[in-house]
Every structure is written in C-alpha cells, then in structure tokens.
mmCIF file of C-alpha atoms in Angstrom:
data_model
loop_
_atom_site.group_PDB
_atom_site.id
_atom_site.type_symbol
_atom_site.label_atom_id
_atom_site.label_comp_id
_atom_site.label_asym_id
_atom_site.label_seq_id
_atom_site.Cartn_x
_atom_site.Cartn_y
_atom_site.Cartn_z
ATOM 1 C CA UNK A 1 309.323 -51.597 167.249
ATOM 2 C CA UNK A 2 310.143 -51.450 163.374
ATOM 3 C CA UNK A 3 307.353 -53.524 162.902
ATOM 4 C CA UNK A 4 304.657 -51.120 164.285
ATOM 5 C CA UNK A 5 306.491 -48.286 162.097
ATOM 6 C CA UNK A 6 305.551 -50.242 159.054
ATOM 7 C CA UNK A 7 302.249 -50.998 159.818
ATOM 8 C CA UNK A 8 301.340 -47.188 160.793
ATOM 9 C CA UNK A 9 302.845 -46.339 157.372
ATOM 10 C CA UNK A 10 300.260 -48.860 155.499
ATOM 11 C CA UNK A 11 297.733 -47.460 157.456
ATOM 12 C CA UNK A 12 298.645 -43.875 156.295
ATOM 13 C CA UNK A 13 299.206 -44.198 153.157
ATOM 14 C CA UNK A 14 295.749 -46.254 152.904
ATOM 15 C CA UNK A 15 294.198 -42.947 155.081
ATOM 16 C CA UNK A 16 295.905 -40.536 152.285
ATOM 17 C CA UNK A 17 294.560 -42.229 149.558
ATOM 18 C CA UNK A 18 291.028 -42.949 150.813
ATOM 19 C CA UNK A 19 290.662 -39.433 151.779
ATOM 20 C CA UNK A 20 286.907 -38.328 151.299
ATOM 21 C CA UNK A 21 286.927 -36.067 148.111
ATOM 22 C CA UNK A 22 283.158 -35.786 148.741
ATOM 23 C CA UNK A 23 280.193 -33.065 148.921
ATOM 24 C CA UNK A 24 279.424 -31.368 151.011
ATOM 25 C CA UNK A 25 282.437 -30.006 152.412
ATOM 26 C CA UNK A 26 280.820 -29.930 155.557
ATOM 27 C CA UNK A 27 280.241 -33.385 156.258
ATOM 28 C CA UNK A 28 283.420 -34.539 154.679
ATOM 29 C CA UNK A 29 285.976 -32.225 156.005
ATOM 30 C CA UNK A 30 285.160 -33.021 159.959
ATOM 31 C CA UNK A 31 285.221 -36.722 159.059
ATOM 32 C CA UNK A 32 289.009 -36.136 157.432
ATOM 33 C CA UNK A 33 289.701 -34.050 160.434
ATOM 34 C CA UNK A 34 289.459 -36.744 162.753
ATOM 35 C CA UNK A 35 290.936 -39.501 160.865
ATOM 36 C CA UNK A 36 293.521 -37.565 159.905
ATOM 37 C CA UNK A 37 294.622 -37.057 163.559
ATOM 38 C CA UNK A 38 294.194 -40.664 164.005
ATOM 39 C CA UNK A 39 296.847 -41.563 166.835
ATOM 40 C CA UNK A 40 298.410 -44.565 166.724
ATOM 41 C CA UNK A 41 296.083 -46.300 164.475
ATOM 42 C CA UNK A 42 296.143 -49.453 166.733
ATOM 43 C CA UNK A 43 293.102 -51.555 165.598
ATOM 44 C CA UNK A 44 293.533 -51.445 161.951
ATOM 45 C CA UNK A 45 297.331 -52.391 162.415
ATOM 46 C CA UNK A 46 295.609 -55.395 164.443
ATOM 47 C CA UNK A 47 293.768 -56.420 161.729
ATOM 48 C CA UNK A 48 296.747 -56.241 159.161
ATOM 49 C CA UNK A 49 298.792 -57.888 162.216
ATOM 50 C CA UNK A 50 296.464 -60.938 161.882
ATOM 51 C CA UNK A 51 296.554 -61.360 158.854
ATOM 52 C CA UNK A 52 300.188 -61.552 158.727
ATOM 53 C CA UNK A 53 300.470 -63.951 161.026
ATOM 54 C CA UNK A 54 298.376 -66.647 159.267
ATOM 55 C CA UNK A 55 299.850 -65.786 156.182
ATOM 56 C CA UNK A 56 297.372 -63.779 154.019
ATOM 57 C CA UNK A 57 297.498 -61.127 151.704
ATOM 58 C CA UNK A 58 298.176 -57.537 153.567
ATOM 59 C CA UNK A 59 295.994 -55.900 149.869
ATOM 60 C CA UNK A 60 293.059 -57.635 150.999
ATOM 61 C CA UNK A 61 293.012 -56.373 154.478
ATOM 62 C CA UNK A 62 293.804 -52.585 153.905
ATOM 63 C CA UNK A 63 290.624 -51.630 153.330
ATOM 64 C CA UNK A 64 288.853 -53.740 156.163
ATOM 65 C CA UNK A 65 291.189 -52.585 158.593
ATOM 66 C CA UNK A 66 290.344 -48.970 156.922
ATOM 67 C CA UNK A 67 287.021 -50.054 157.605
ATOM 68 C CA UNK A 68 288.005 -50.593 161.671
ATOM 69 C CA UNK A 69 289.620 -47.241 161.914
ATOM 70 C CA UNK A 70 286.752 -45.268 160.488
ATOM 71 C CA UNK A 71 284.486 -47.344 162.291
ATOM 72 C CA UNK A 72 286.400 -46.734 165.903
ATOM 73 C CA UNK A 73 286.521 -42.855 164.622
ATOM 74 C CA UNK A 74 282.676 -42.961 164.446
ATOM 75 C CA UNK A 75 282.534 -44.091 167.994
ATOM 76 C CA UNK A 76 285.105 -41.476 169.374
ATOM 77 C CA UNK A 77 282.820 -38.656 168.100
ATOM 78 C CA UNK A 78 279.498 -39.337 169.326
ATOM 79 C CA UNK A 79 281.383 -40.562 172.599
ATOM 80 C CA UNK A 80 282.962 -37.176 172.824
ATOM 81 C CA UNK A 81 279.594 -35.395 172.350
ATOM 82 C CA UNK A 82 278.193 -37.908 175.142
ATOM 83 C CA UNK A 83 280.774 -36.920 177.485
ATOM 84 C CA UNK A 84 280.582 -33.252 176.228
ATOM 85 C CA UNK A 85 284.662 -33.662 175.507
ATOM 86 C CA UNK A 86 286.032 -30.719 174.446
ATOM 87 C CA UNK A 87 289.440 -32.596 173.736
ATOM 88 C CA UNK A 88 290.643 -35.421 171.416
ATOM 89 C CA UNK A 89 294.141 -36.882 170.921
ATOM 90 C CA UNK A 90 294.997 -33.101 172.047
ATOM 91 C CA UNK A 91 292.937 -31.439 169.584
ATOM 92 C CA UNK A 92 289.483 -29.705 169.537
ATOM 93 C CA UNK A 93 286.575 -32.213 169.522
ATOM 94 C CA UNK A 94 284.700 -32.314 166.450
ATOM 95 C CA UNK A 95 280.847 -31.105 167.914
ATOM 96 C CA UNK A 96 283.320 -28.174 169.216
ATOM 97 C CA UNK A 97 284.702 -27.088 166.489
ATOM 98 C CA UNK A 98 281.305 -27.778 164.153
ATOM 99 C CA UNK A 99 278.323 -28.126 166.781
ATOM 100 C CA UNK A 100 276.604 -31.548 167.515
ATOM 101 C CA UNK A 101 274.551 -31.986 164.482
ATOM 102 C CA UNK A 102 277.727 -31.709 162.184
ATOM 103 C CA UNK A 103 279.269 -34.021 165.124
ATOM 104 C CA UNK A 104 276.561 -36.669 164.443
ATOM 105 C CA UNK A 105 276.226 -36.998 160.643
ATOM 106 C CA UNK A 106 279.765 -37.061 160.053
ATOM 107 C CA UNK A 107 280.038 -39.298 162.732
ATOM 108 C CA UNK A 108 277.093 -41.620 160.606
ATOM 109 C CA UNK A 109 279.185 -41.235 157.443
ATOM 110 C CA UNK A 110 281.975 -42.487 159.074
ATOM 111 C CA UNK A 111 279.918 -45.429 159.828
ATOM 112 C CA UNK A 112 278.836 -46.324 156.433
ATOM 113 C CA UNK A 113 281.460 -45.786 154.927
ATOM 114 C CA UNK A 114 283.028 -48.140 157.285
ATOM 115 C CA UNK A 115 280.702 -50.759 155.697
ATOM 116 C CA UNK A 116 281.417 -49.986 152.281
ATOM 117 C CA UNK A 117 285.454 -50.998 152.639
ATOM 118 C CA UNK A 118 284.540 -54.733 153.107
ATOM 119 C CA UNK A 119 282.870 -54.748 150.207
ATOM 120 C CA UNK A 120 285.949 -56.148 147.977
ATOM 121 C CA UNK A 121 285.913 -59.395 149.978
ATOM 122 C CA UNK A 122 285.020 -62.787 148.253
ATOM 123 C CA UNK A 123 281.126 -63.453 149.188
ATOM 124 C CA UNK A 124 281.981 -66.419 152.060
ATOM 125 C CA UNK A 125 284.695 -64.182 153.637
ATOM 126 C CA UNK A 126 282.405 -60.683 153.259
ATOM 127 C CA UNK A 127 279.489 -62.908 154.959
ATOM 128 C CA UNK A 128 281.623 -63.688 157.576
ATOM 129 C CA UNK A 129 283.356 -60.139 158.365
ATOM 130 C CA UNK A 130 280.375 -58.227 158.654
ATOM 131 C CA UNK A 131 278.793 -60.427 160.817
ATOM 132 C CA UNK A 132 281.717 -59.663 163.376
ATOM 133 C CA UNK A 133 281.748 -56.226 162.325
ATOM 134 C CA UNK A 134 278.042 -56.100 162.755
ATOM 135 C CA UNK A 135 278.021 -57.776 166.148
ATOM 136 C CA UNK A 136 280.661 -56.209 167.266
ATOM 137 C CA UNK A 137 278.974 -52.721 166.682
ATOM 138 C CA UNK A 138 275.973 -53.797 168.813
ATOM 139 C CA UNK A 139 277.954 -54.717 171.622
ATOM 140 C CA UNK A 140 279.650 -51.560 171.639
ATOM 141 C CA UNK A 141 276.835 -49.488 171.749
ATOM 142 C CA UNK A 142 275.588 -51.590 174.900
ATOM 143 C CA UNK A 143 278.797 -50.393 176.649
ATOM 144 C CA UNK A 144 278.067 -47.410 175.953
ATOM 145 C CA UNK A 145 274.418 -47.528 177.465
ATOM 146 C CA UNK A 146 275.765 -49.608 180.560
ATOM 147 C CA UNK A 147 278.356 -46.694 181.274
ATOM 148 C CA UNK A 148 275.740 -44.453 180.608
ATOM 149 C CA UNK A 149 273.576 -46.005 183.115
ATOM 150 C CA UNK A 150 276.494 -46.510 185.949
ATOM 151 C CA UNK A 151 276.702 -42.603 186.445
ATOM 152 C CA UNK A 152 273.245 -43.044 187.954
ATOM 153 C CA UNK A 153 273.615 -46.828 189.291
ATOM 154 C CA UNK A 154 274.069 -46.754 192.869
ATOM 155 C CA UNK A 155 275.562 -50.488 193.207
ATOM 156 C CA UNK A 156 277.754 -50.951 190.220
ATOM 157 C CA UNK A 157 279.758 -54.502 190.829
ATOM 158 C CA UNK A 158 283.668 -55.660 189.243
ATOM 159 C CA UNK A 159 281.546 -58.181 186.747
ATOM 160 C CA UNK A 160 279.603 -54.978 185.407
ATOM 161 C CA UNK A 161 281.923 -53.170 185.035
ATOM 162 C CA UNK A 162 284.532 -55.965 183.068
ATOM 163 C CA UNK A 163 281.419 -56.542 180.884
ATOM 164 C CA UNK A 164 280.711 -52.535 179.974
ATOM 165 C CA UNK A 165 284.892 -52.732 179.262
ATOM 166 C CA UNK A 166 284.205 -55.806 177.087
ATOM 167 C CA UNK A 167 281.836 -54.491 175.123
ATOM 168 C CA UNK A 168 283.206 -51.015 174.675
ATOM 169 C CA UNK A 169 286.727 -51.428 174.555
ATOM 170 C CA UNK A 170 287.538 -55.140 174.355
ATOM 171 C CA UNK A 171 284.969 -56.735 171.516
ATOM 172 C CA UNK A 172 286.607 -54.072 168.905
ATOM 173 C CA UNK A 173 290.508 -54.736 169.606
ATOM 174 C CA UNK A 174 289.573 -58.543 169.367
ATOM 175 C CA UNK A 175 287.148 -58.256 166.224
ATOM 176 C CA UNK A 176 290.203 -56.340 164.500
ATOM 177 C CA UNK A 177 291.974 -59.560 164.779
ATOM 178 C CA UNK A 178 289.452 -61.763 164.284
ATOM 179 C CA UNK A 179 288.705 -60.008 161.073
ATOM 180 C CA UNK A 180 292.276 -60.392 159.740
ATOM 181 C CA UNK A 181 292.521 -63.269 160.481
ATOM 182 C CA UNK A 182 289.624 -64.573 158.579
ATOM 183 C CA UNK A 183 290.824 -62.904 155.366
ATOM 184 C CA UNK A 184 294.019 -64.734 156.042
ATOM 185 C CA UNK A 185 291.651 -67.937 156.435
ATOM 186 C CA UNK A 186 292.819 -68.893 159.719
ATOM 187 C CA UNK A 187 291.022 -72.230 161.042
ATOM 188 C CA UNK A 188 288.474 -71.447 163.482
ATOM 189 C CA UNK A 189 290.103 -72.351 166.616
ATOM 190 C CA UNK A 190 292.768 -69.737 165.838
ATOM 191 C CA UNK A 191 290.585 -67.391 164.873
ATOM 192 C CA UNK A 192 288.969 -67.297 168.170
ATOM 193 C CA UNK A 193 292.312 -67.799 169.955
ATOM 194 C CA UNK A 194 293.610 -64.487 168.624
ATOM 195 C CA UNK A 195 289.812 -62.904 169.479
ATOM 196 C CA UNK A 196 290.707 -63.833 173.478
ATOM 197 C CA UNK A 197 293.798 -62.095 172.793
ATOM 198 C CA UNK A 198 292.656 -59.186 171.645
ATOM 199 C CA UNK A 199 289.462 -58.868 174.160
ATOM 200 C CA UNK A 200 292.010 -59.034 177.198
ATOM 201 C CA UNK A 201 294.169 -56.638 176.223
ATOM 202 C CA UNK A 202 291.782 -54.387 175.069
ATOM 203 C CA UNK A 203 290.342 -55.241 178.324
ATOM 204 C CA UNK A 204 293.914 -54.133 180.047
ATOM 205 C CA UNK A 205 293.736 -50.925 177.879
ATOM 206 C CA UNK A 206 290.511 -49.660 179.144
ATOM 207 C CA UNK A 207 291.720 -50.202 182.763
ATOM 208 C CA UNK A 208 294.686 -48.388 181.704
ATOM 209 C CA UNK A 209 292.683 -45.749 180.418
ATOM 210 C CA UNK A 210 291.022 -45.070 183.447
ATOM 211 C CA UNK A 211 294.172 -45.290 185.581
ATOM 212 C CA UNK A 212 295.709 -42.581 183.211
ATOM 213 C CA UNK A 213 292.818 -40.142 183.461
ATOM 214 C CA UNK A 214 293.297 -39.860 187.149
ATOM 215 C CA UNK A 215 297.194 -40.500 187.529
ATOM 216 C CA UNK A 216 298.614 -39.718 183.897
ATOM 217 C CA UNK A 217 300.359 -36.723 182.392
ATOM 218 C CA UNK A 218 297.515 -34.882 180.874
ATOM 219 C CA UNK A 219 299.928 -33.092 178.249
ATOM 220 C CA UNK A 220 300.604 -36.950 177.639
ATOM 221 C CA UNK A 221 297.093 -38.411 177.443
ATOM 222 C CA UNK A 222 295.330 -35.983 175.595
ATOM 223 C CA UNK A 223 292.001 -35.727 177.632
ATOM 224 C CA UNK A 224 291.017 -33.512 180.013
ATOM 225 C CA UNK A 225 292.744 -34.644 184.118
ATOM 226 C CA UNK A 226 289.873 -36.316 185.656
ATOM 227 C CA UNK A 227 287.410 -36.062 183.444
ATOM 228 C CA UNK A 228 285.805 -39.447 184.395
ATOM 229 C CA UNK A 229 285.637 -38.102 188.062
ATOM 230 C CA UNK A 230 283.671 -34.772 186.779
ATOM 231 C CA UNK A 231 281.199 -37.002 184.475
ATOM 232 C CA UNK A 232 280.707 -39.826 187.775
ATOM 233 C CA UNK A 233 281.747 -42.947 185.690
ATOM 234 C CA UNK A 234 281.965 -45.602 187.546
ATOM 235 C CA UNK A 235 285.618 -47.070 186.639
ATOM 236 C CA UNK A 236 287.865 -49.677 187.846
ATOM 237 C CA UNK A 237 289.456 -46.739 190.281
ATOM 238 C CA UNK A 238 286.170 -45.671 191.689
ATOM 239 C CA UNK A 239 284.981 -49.623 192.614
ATOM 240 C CA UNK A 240 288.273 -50.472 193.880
ATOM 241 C CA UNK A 241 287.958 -47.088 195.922
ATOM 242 C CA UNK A 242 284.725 -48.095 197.053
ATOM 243 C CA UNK A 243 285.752 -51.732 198.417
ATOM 244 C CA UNK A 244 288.773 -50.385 200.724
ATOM 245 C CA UNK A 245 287.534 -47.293 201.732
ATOM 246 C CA UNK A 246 286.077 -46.807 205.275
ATOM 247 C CA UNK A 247 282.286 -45.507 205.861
ATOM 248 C CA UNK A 248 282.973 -42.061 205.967
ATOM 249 C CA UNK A 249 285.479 -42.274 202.925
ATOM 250 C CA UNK A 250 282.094 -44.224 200.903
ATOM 251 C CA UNK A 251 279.769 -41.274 202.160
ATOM 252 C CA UNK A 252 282.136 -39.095 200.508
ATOM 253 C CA UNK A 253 282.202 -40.545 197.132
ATOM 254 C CA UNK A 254 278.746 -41.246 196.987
ATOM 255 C CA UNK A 255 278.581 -37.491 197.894
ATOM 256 C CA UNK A 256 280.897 -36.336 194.697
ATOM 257 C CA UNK A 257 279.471 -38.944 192.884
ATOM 258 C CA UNK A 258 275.318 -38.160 193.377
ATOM 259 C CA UNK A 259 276.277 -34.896 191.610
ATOM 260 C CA UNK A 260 277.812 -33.611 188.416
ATOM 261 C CA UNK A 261 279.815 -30.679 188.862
ATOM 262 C CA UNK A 262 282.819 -29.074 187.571
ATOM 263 C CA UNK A 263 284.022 -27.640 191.310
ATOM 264 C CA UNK A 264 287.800 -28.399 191.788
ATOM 265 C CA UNK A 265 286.720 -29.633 195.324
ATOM 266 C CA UNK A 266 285.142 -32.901 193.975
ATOM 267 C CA UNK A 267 288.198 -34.395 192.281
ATOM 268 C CA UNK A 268 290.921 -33.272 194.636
ATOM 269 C CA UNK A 269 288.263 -35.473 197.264
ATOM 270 C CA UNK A 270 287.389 -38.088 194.981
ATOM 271 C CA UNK A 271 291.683 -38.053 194.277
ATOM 272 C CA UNK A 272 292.386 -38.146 198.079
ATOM 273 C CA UNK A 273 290.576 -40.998 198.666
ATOM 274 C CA UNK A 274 292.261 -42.702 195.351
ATOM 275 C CA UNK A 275 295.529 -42.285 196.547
ATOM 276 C CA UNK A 276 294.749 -43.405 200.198
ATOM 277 C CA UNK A 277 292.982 -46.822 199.268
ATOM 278 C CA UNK A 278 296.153 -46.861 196.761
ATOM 279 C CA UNK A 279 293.540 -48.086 193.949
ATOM 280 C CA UNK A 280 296.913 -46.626 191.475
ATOM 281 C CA UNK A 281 298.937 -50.326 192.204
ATOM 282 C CA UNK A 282 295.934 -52.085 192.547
ATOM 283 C CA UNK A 283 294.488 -50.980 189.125
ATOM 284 C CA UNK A 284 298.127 -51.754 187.255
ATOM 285 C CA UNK A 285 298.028 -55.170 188.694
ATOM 286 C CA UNK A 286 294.402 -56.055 187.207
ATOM 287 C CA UNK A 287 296.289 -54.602 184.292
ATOM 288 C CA UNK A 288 298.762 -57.435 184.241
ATOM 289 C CA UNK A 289 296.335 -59.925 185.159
ATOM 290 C CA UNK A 290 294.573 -59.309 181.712
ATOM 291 C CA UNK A 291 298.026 -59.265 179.801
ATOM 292 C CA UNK A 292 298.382 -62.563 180.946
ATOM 293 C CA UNK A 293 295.304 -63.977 180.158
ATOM 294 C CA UNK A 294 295.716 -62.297 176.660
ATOM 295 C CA UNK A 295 299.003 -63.993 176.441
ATOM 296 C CA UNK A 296 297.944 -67.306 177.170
ATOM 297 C CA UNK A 297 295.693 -66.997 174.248
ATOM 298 C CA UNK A 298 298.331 -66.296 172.011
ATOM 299 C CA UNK A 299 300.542 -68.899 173.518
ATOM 300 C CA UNK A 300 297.675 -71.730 172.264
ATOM 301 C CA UNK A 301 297.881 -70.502 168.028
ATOM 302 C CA UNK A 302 300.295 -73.579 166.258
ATOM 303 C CA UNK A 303 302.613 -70.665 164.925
ATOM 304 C CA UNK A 304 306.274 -70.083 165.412
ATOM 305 C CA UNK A 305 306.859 -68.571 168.831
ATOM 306 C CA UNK A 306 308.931 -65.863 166.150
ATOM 307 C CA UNK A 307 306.070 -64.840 164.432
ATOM 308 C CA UNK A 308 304.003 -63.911 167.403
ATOM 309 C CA UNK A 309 306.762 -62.438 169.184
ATOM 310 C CA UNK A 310 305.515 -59.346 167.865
ATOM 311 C CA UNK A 311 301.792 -59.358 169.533
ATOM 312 C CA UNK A 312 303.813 -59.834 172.834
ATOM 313 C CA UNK A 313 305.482 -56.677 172.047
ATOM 314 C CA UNK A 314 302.268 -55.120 170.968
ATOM 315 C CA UNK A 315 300.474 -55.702 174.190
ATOM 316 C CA UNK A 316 303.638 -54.565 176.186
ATOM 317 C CA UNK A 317 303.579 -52.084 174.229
ATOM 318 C CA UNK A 318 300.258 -50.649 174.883
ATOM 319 C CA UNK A 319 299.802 -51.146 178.475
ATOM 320 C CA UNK A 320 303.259 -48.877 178.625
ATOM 321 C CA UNK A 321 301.654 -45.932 177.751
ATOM 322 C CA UNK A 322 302.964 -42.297 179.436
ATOM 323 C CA UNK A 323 301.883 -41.725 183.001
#
C-alpha cells in the first residue's frame, strides 16, 4: 500500500523534527524513546488520511496528528505500568527501563505537549479540535477504569465490554479522523460519517487485539503470550468462552480468573477451554461484523468511490495483522 508508505514517511519526518531537545534529559529522553519506536503510526496517518480525503491542507494537520501520536504514546505508558508490561512493540517498557515515576511524568509531558501541537489552528477550527481531543481523552480514561474494574466484576456482559472497547480503543481511531477532517472543513454529516468509521474499526482492532494475545505469534505481536489471561481481563475471548462453555468448564474460569497468578497452569486451562468453545472463529467473525459496519459508514461520504478506496484498504489492512 504505497499510500500508507507515504503517510508513515510524513509522520517520521514530522517525529524527527519535533524531537524533544528539552531539559531534563530524564524526562525527555524516555518520551523520545517511545515515540521513536512508534510502530506503525496508524492514528496520526488517520488524521492526515482525512484530511486528504476532503481536500485540505496535509501542513495544517501534521502537527495535530503529531498531537494524536504523542497523545496515544501517553496512554501506552501508563497502560503498560497498569498492566505491569514489561514489553512494548518488542522493546523494554518505559517504567522498566526508568521506574514508574519517570514512567508517569514523561508519560504527562507527552500529554501536554500533545495539547500544545493544535495550537497553530485558526481559533473556530482549534475550538473545535480540542473539544474532540478533550472528550475523547475522558472517554478513554473511562475504558480504562471499566477494564480495570472487569478483572474484579463477576458478571461482565457483550454491551460492557463493546462500550470499555469504545472508549479505549474505538473513540481515538475515530477522533483521528474526525479531527482531520475538520481541518479539511468537512460538512458535519461527513465528519461524523468518517467518526463511525473509525470507531468500528477501531472497535474490530481491539477484538483483534485480544484474539492475537491468546492465538498470535508472540515474536509477531510484541506483548507478552497471554498476558490478558495472567492479568484476568475480561475480553471478547473470555465472554464468548463463558457463554458456550459447560458448568464445569465456567467453574474453571471463574477459578483462573478469581486469582492473579503467573502459574503456567492457568493459561494452558484458561487456553483449553478457548480452543474447545472455538471462541478463535467466533472472535474473527465479530471482527468482520465491525468492518462492515465501519464500511457502511464510509460507503454514505459524497466522495469518489476512488478516493476512499484507500480507507477500505486501511481497515483490511489492519484487521490482517500476523497471527
């Protein structure tokens, strides 16, 4: 996908440039450490994507969508010191390398900072980004609390869990559109359009997420195999487990589940069950149910079916990952 390629570069060459020359060191260097491993960049490409696509100008988004990817970094490194992750994207976690209270500010600066890149927008379009940006923030750290609180909820249901996805995962993918979009100054109907796009297949991408932590290639993924089964969240895999399993199969995971523990025994039991209620197929084809909702969305934007071939690709793309 040339396109992608060119967006990444943007996005690099916008990371090299913006690289935090600040003191002290030891704030600023972890911060450059993460970003500078930054992946595949995805939801600053989506805002630069958007604004493409309703023809704006790409200068005006860099730094917003600068502002996403610092923003999502932020986000990965307090969530790694929630989860106690001693890997990201393959590479020592930041509170590992530099303990949790380095982990934490340069997580914050991350944050503001984040703020600070929207700061070149014209007043009505500035008003209007933060507000998403602001919002979208807040949902995201009510996610957070709701996944928090499902390792010790005993009846977690499908709709809690698609709303803790939403808010986590979704709201941010969907935001980075929205956000380009509004610098391109996309009507309003489009705007949100390309926000349902965006919150289902960020949607799909958390569900794939969780399917890959049990069933992916770890050298692939970049996490540690199972670590959602050793910290008791409550995914997609687990519920769907929990609806075809028999009695004794439930007693077992809420067994695993009632404790945390590293013992080997817990996720090859929590895995047998997994595989038995075959939760793998039935996870991947909630997957395409979101893609499809997503790209329905897209199908509704008056734009040449051309120029949105691409997000059709993207989404493809994504929920194509290594497993």
């Amino acid at each position: 996908m040339e396109f992608l390629d060119r967006y990444q570069q943007i996005v690099a060459d916008a990371v090299t440039k913006y690289t935090f020359k600040d003191k002290p060191a030891e704030l600023y260097d972890p911060m450059n450490y993460i970003i500078s491993h930054g992946g595949k960049r995805l939801r600053p490409i989506m805002v630069l994507m958007a604004c493409d696509l309703f023809g704006g100008d790409l200068k005006q988004a860099i730094k917003p969508a600068l502002a996403i990817e610092f923003f999502h970094n932020f986000t990965l490194i307090h969530d790694d010191i929630m989860d106690e992750a001693p890997l990201r994207r393959n590479k020592p976690t930041i509170h590992t390398l530099h303990g949790i209270n380095v982990g934490i500010l340069s997580g914050d600066g991350l944050m503001l900072k984040a703020y600070k890149f929207f700061e070149d927008l014209e007043p009505e379009i500035f008003k209007a980004c933060i507000r998403i940006f602001t919002h979208t923030g807040l949902l995201l750290c009510e996610g957070q609390q709701y996944d928090i609180n499902f390792e010790t909820q005993e009846n977690v249901t499908y709709d809690d869990y698609i709303r803790m996805i939403t808010y986590k995962t979704g709201v941010l993918s969907a935001s980075s559109f929205e956000i380009g979009a509004l610098i391109a100054r996309a009507n309003f109907k489009d705007a949100k359009a390309i926000f349902n796009f965006g919150k289902h297949i960020g949607i799909a991408f958390q569900i794939m997420d969780d399917y890959l932590d049990v069933f992916g290639d770890q050298a692939q993924f970049g996490k540690k195999h199972a670590g959602d089964i050793y910290e008791n969240k409550k995914t997609i895999l687990y519920l769907l487990a929990r609806e075809h399993a028999t009695d004794e199969e439930r007693k077992e995971l809420d067994h695993w589940y009632g404790k945390k523990t590293d013992n080997i025994d817990k996720v090859y039991g929590v895995e047998k069950i997994f595989r038995r209620t075959k939760v793998d197929e039935k996870a991947l084809r909630l997957i395409q149910k979101h893609n499809e909702i997503g790209q329905s969305y897209l199908a509704k934007i008056n734009i040449p079916e051309e120029k949105k071939k691409p997000f059709a690709e993207l989404a493809n793309y994504l929920l194509r990952r290594e497993s």
